[in-house]
PDB file of C-alpha atoms and ligand atoms in Angstrom:
ATOM      1  CA  MET A   8     136.194  60.011  93.186  1.00 52.00           C
ATOM      2  CA  ALA A   9     134.522  56.828  92.160  1.00 55.00           C
ATOM      3  CA  GLU A  10     131.045  57.106  92.626  1.00 71.00           C
ATOM      4  CA  ASP A  11     130.562  54.047  94.679  1.00 90.00           C
ATOM      5  CA  LEU A  12     130.658  54.823  98.313  1.00 96.00           C
ATOM      6  CA  ASN A  13     132.401  52.338 100.547  1.00 96.00           C
ATOM      7  CA  VAL A  14     129.802  51.425 103.054  1.00 97.00           C
ATOM      8  CA  ILE A  15     131.201  49.386 106.164  1.00 97.00           C
ATOM      9  CA  GLN A  16     130.246  47.970 109.474  1.00 97.00           C
ATOM     10  CA  GLY A  17     131.556  48.949 112.816  1.00 97.00           C
ATOM     11  CA  THR A  18     131.158  51.533 115.803  1.00 97.00           C
ATOM     12  CA  LYS A  19     129.414  54.692 114.924  1.00 97.00           C
ATOM     13  CA  GLU A  20     133.269  56.510 115.275  1.00 98.00           C
ATOM     14  CA  GLU A  21     134.859  53.539 112.728  1.00 98.00           C
ATOM     15  CA  GLN A  22     131.779  54.337 110.487  1.00 98.00           C
ATOM     16  CA  TYR A  23     132.179  58.214 110.720  1.00 98.00           C
ATOM     17  CA  LYS A  24     135.680  57.822 110.390  1.00 98.00           C
ATOM     18  CA  SER A  25     135.487  55.980 107.045  1.00 98.00           C
ATOM     19  CA  LEU A  26     132.610  58.423 105.834  1.00 98.00           C
ATOM     20  CA  LEU A  27     134.683  61.676 106.282  1.00 98.00           C
ATOM     21  CA  PRO A  28     137.331  61.312 103.498  1.00 97.00           C
ATOM     22  CA  GLN A  29     134.995  60.160 101.246  1.00 97.00           C
ATOM     23  CA  ILE A  30     132.597  63.146 101.831  1.00 97.00           C
ATOM     24  CA  LYS A  31     135.450  65.391 101.201  1.00 97.00           C
ATOM     25  CA  ALA A  32     136.477  63.665  98.087  1.00 96.00           C
ATOM     26  CA  LEU A  33     132.791  63.769  97.272  1.00 95.00           C
ATOM     27  CA  ILE A  34     132.774  67.199  97.407  1.00 96.00           C
ATOM     28  CA  GLU A  35     136.115  68.307  96.493  1.00 95.00           C
ATOM     29  CA  GLY A  36     136.342  70.737  93.339  1.00 91.00           C
ATOM     30  CA  GLU A  37     132.463  71.042  93.296  1.00 96.00           C
ATOM     31  CA  THR A  38     131.200  74.636  93.862  1.00 96.00           C
ATOM     32  CA  TYR A  39     127.599  74.013  93.436  1.00 97.00           C
ATOM     33  CA  LEU A  40     126.102  74.078  97.241  1.00 98.00           C
ATOM     34  CA  ILE A  41     123.026  72.163  96.174  1.00 98.00           C
ATOM     35  CA  ALA A  42     124.920  69.054  94.398  1.00 98.00           C
ATOM     36  CA  ASN A  43     127.335  69.127  97.408  1.00 98.00           C
ATOM     37  CA  LEU A  44     124.242  68.887 100.356  1.00 98.00           C
ATOM     38  CA  ALA A  45     122.426  66.242  97.914  1.00 98.00           C
ATOM     39  CA  ASN A  46     126.025  64.183  97.785  1.00 97.00           C
ATOM     40  CA  VAL A  47     126.220  64.402 101.769  1.00 98.00           C
ATOM     41  CA  ALA A  48     122.553  63.571 102.702  1.00 98.00           C
ATOM     42  CA  ALA A  49     122.746  60.850 100.501  1.00 98.00           C
ATOM     43  CA  ALA A  50     126.142  59.600 101.680  1.00 98.00           C
ATOM     44  CA  LEU A  51     125.334  59.630 105.558  1.00 98.00           C
ATOM     45  CA  LYS A  52     122.084  58.129 104.418  1.00 98.00           C
ATOM     46  CA  GLN A  53     123.661  55.146 103.087  1.00 98.00           C
ATOM     47  CA  GLN A  54     126.195  54.735 105.684  1.00 98.00           C
ATOM     48  CA  PHE A  55     124.102  54.734 108.547  1.00 98.00           C
ATOM     49  CA  ASN A  56     120.300  54.454 107.153  1.00 98.00           C
ATOM     50  CA  TRP A  57     118.612  56.587 109.360  1.00 98.00           C
ATOM     51  CA  LEU A  58     115.057  57.195 108.800  1.00 98.00           C
ATOM     52  CA  TRP A  59     115.592  61.115 107.664  1.00 98.00           C
ATOM     53  CA  ILE A  60     118.585  63.121 106.978  1.00 98.00           C
ATOM     54  CA  GLY A  61     118.847  66.140 105.235  1.00 98.00           C
ATOM     55  CA  PHE A  62     119.228  69.833 105.262  1.00 98.00           C
ATOM     56  CA  TYR A  63     117.097  73.309 106.077  1.00 98.00           C
ATOM     57  CA  LEU A  64     118.294  76.352 104.043  1.00 98.00           C
ATOM     58  CA  VAL A  65     117.512  79.803 105.889  1.00 98.00           C
ATOM     59  CA  LYS A  66     115.527  82.058 103.036  1.00 98.00           C
ATOM     60  CA  ASN A  67     113.841  85.003 103.978  1.00 97.00           C
ATOM     61  CA  ASN A  68     114.045  84.333 107.929  1.00 97.00           C
ATOM     62  CA  GLU A  69     112.473  80.666 107.458  1.00 98.00           C
ATOM     63  CA  LEU A  70     114.068  77.135 107.167  1.00 98.00           C
ATOM     64  CA  VAL A  71     113.048  75.953 103.877  1.00 98.00           C
ATOM     65  CA  VAL A  72     113.870  72.151 103.343  1.00 98.00           C
ATOM     66  CA  GLY A  73     116.768  71.291 100.799  1.00 98.00           C
ATOM     67  CA  PRO A  74     118.360  68.295  99.778  1.00 98.00           C
ATOM     68  CA  PHE A  75     117.263  64.924 102.188  1.00 98.00           C
ATOM     69  CA  GLN A  76     117.249  61.270 102.314  1.00 98.00           C
ATOM     70  CA  GLY A  77     113.705  59.498 103.701  1.00 97.00           C
ATOM     71  CA  PRO A  78     110.155  60.450 103.911  1.00 97.00           C
ATOM     72  CA  VAL A  79     108.629  63.617 102.330  1.00 96.00           C
ATOM     73  CA  ALA A  80     108.967  66.341 105.225  1.00 96.00           C
ATOM     74  CA  CYS A  81     107.446  69.608 106.414  1.00 95.00           C
ATOM     75  CA  THR A  82     108.617  72.326 103.823  1.00 97.00           C
ATOM     76  CA  ARG A  83     108.769  75.270 105.889  1.00 98.00           C
ATOM     77  CA  ILE A  84     109.925  75.869 109.912  1.00 98.00           C
ATOM     78  CA  LYS A  85     109.937  79.449 111.409  1.00 98.00           C
ATOM     79  CA  LYS A  86     112.682  80.537 114.012  1.00 98.00           C
ATOM     80  CA  GLY A  87     112.337  78.919 117.232  1.00 97.00           C
ATOM     81  CA  ARG A  88     110.128  76.584 116.082  1.00 97.00           C
ATOM     82  CA  GLY A  89     110.514  72.772 116.648  1.00 98.00           C
ATOM     83  CA  VAL A  90     114.280  71.210 117.048  1.00 98.00           C
ATOM     84  CA  CYS A  91     115.540  72.659 113.547  1.00 98.00           C
ATOM     85  CA  GLY A  92     114.147  76.376 114.559  1.00 98.00           C
ATOM     86  CA  THR A  93     115.385  75.896 117.933  1.00 98.00           C
ATOM     87  CA  SER A  94     118.766  75.043 116.865  1.00 98.00           C
ATOM     88  CA  TRP A  95     118.651  77.845 114.706  1.00 98.00           C
ATOM     89  CA  ALA A  96     117.611  80.500 117.208  1.00 98.00           C
ATOM     90  CA  GLU A  97     119.820  79.308 120.136  1.00 98.00           C
ATOM     91  CA  PHE A  98     123.087  78.854 117.679  1.00 98.00           C
ATOM     92  CA  LYS A  99     123.535  75.228 118.961  1.00 98.00           C
ATOM     93  CA  THR A 100     123.532  71.659 118.085  1.00 98.00           C
ATOM     94  CA  ILE A 101     120.367  70.077 119.528  1.00 98.00           C
ATOM     95  CA  ILE A 102     120.283  66.293 120.486  1.00 98.00           C
ATOM     96  CA  VAL A 103     116.902  65.233 121.365  1.00 98.00           C
ATOM     97  CA  ASP A 104     116.667  61.715 123.021  1.00 98.00           C
ATOM     98  CA  ASP A 105     112.866  61.304 122.669  1.00 98.00           C
ATOM     99  CA  VAL A 106     110.938  63.724 120.529  1.00 97.00           C
ATOM    100  CA  GLU A 107     107.765  62.985 122.698  1.00 96.00           C
ATOM    101  CA  ARG A 108     109.836  64.938 125.414  1.00 96.00           C
ATOM    102  CA  PHE A 109     110.543  67.715 122.957  1.00 95.00           C
ATOM    103  CA  PRO A 110     107.953  70.472 123.755  1.00 92.00           C
ATOM    104  CA  GLY A 111     107.341  71.690 120.111  1.00 92.00           C
ATOM    105  CA  HIS A 112     108.899  69.337 118.216  1.00 93.00           C
ATOM    106  CA  ILE A 113     107.588  69.176 114.658  1.00 93.00           C
ATOM    107  CA  ALA A 114     106.625  65.562 113.812  1.00 92.00           C
ATOM    108  CA  CYS A 115     107.082  65.386 110.091  1.00 89.00           C
ATOM    109  CA  SER A 116     106.964  61.471 110.029  1.00 90.00           C
ATOM    110  CA  SER A 117     105.262  59.654 113.359  1.00 93.00           C
ATOM    111  CA  LEU A 118     108.272  56.862 113.052  1.00 95.00           C
ATOM    112  CA  SER A 119     110.851  59.480 114.260  1.00 96.00           C
ATOM    113  CA  ARG A 120     111.730  58.933 117.674  1.00 97.00           C
ATOM    114  CA  SER A 121     115.114  60.670 118.342  1.00 98.00           C
ATOM    115  CA  GLU A 122     116.794  63.567 116.689  1.00 98.00           C
ATOM    116  CA  ILE A 123     119.857  65.693 116.243  1.00 98.00           C
ATOM    117  CA  VAL A 124     119.946  68.892 114.612  1.00 98.00           C
ATOM    118  CA  VAL A 125     123.494  70.652 113.813  1.00 98.00           C
ATOM    119  CA  PRO A 126     123.360  74.781 112.769  1.00 98.00           C
ATOM    120  CA  VAL A 127     125.585  75.961 110.425  1.00 98.00           C
ATOM    121  CA  ILE A 128     127.112  79.383 111.049  1.00 97.00           C
ATOM    122  CA  LYS A 129     128.398  81.711 108.760  1.00 97.00           C
ATOM    123  CA  ASN A 130     129.769  85.502 109.275  1.00 96.00           C
ATOM    124  CA  ASN A 131     127.700  85.067 112.856  1.00 96.00           C
ATOM    125  CA  GLU A 132     124.424  83.919 111.541  1.00 97.00           C
ATOM    126  CA  VAL A 133     122.872  80.389 110.921  1.00 98.00           C
ATOM    127  CA  VAL A 134     122.517  79.825 107.133  1.00 98.00           C
ATOM    128  CA  ALA A 135     121.609  76.317 107.631  1.00 98.00           C
ATOM    129  CA  VAL A 136     120.468  73.428 109.635  1.00 98.00           C
ATOM    130  CA  LEU A 137     121.476  69.807 109.212  1.00 98.00           C
ATOM    131  CA  ASP A 138     118.755  67.388 110.501  1.00 98.00           C
ATOM    132  CA  ALA A 139     119.200  63.583 111.541  1.00 98.00           C
ATOM    133  CA  ASP A 140     115.973  61.523 112.637  1.00 98.00           C
ATOM    134  CA  SER A 141     116.014  57.914 113.970  1.00 98.00           C
ATOM    135  CA  GLU A 142     113.216  55.375 114.383  1.00 98.00           C
ATOM    136  CA  LEU A 143     114.838  54.402 117.481  1.00 98.00           C
ATOM    137  CA  LEU A 144     114.939  56.633 120.995  1.00 98.00           C
ATOM    138  CA  ASN A 145     118.313  57.586 122.094  1.00 98.00           C
ATOM    139  CA  HIS A 146     120.126  57.414 118.961  1.00 98.00           C
ATOM    140  CA  PHE A 147     122.423  60.269 118.868  1.00 98.00           C
ATOM    141  CA  ASN A 148     125.255  61.472 121.008  1.00 98.00           C
ATOM    142  CA  LYS A 149     128.388  63.361 120.850  1.00 98.00           C
ATOM    143  CA  THR A 150     129.937  61.524 118.837  1.00 98.00           C
ATOM    144  CA  ASP A 151     127.290  62.107 116.141  1.00 98.00           C
ATOM    145  CA  GLN A 152     127.682  66.291 117.436  1.00 98.00           C
ATOM    146  CA  GLN A 153     131.382  65.974 116.797  1.00 98.00           C
ATOM    147  CA  TYR A 154     131.452  64.115 113.159  1.00 98.00           C
ATOM    148  CA  LEU A 155     128.621  65.535 111.839  1.00 98.00           C
ATOM    149  CA  GLU A 156     129.976  69.205 112.909  1.00 98.00           C
ATOM    150  CA  ALA A 157     133.140  67.916 111.211  1.00 98.00           C
ATOM    151  CA  ILE A 158     131.408  66.926 108.318  1.00 98.00           C
ATOM    152  CA  LEU A 159     129.679  70.520 107.602  1.00 98.00           C
ATOM    153  CA  SER A 160     132.753  72.341 108.324  1.00 97.00           C
ATOM    154  CA  GLU A 161     133.993  70.889 104.706  1.00 97.00           C
ATOM    155  CA  ILE A 162     131.115  71.927 102.892  1.00 97.00           C
ATOM    156  CA  ASN A 163     131.398  75.359 101.400  1.00 96.00           C
ATOM    157  CA  PHE A 164     128.127  77.308 102.178  1.00 96.00           C
ATOM    158  CA  ASP A 165     128.759  80.812 100.155  1.00 90.00           C
TER     159      ASP A 165
HETATM  160  N1  SME B 227     111.376  67.320 113.672  1.00 64.15           N
HETATM  161  C1  SME B 227     112.138  68.517 113.084  1.00 64.15           C
HETATM  162  C2  SME B 227     111.604  68.895 111.714  1.00 64.15           C
HETATM  163  C3  SME B 227     112.055  68.422 110.576  1.00 64.15           C
HETATM  164  S1  SME B 227     111.545  66.650 109.998  1.00 64.15           S
HETATM  165  O1  SME B 227     112.087  65.902 111.527  1.00 64.15           O
HETATM  166  C4  SME B 227     112.395  66.513 108.959  1.00 64.15           C
HETATM  167  C5  SME B 227     111.754  69.430 113.982  1.00 64.15           C
HETATM  168  O2  SME B 227     111.299  69.144 115.007  1.00 64.15           O
HETATM  169  O3  SME B 227     111.819  70.776 113.717  1.00 64.15           O
END
């Protein structure tokens, strides 16, 4: 595909609807996982300009930071720790409206106010999580969950 991402204005839903086919085209035919995760993180950053967006990958029973866009982040997170480790332990997407009200939240950036973490489940195991952080409170909702899960389902994590 053309390298230029078409970034649009509009509602959250309109933005995701514009982005989803572009992400599909961007990763189509590419088998190297890290390349695809890097481009997906970059595409989400370009469209939404969140504070932080990226991946943590499960390696030796820990989450290790993978491709991301934003400020430097914690390198390793244990199962059950923080929002990412909780999403992993509970096999579910977690939306945090106010990070200060999430017990055990790991503050990689003091600017983060709200967060969504979506697990990637393969063969009944979590193999990675997608994490997005916003400087705004209450920024993420079910629309983000629905479309981020749809985006993740396009990625081959083999
Ligand atoms: N806040 C996350 C840690 C990762 S950073 O936000 C990039 C957590 O509590 O798991």
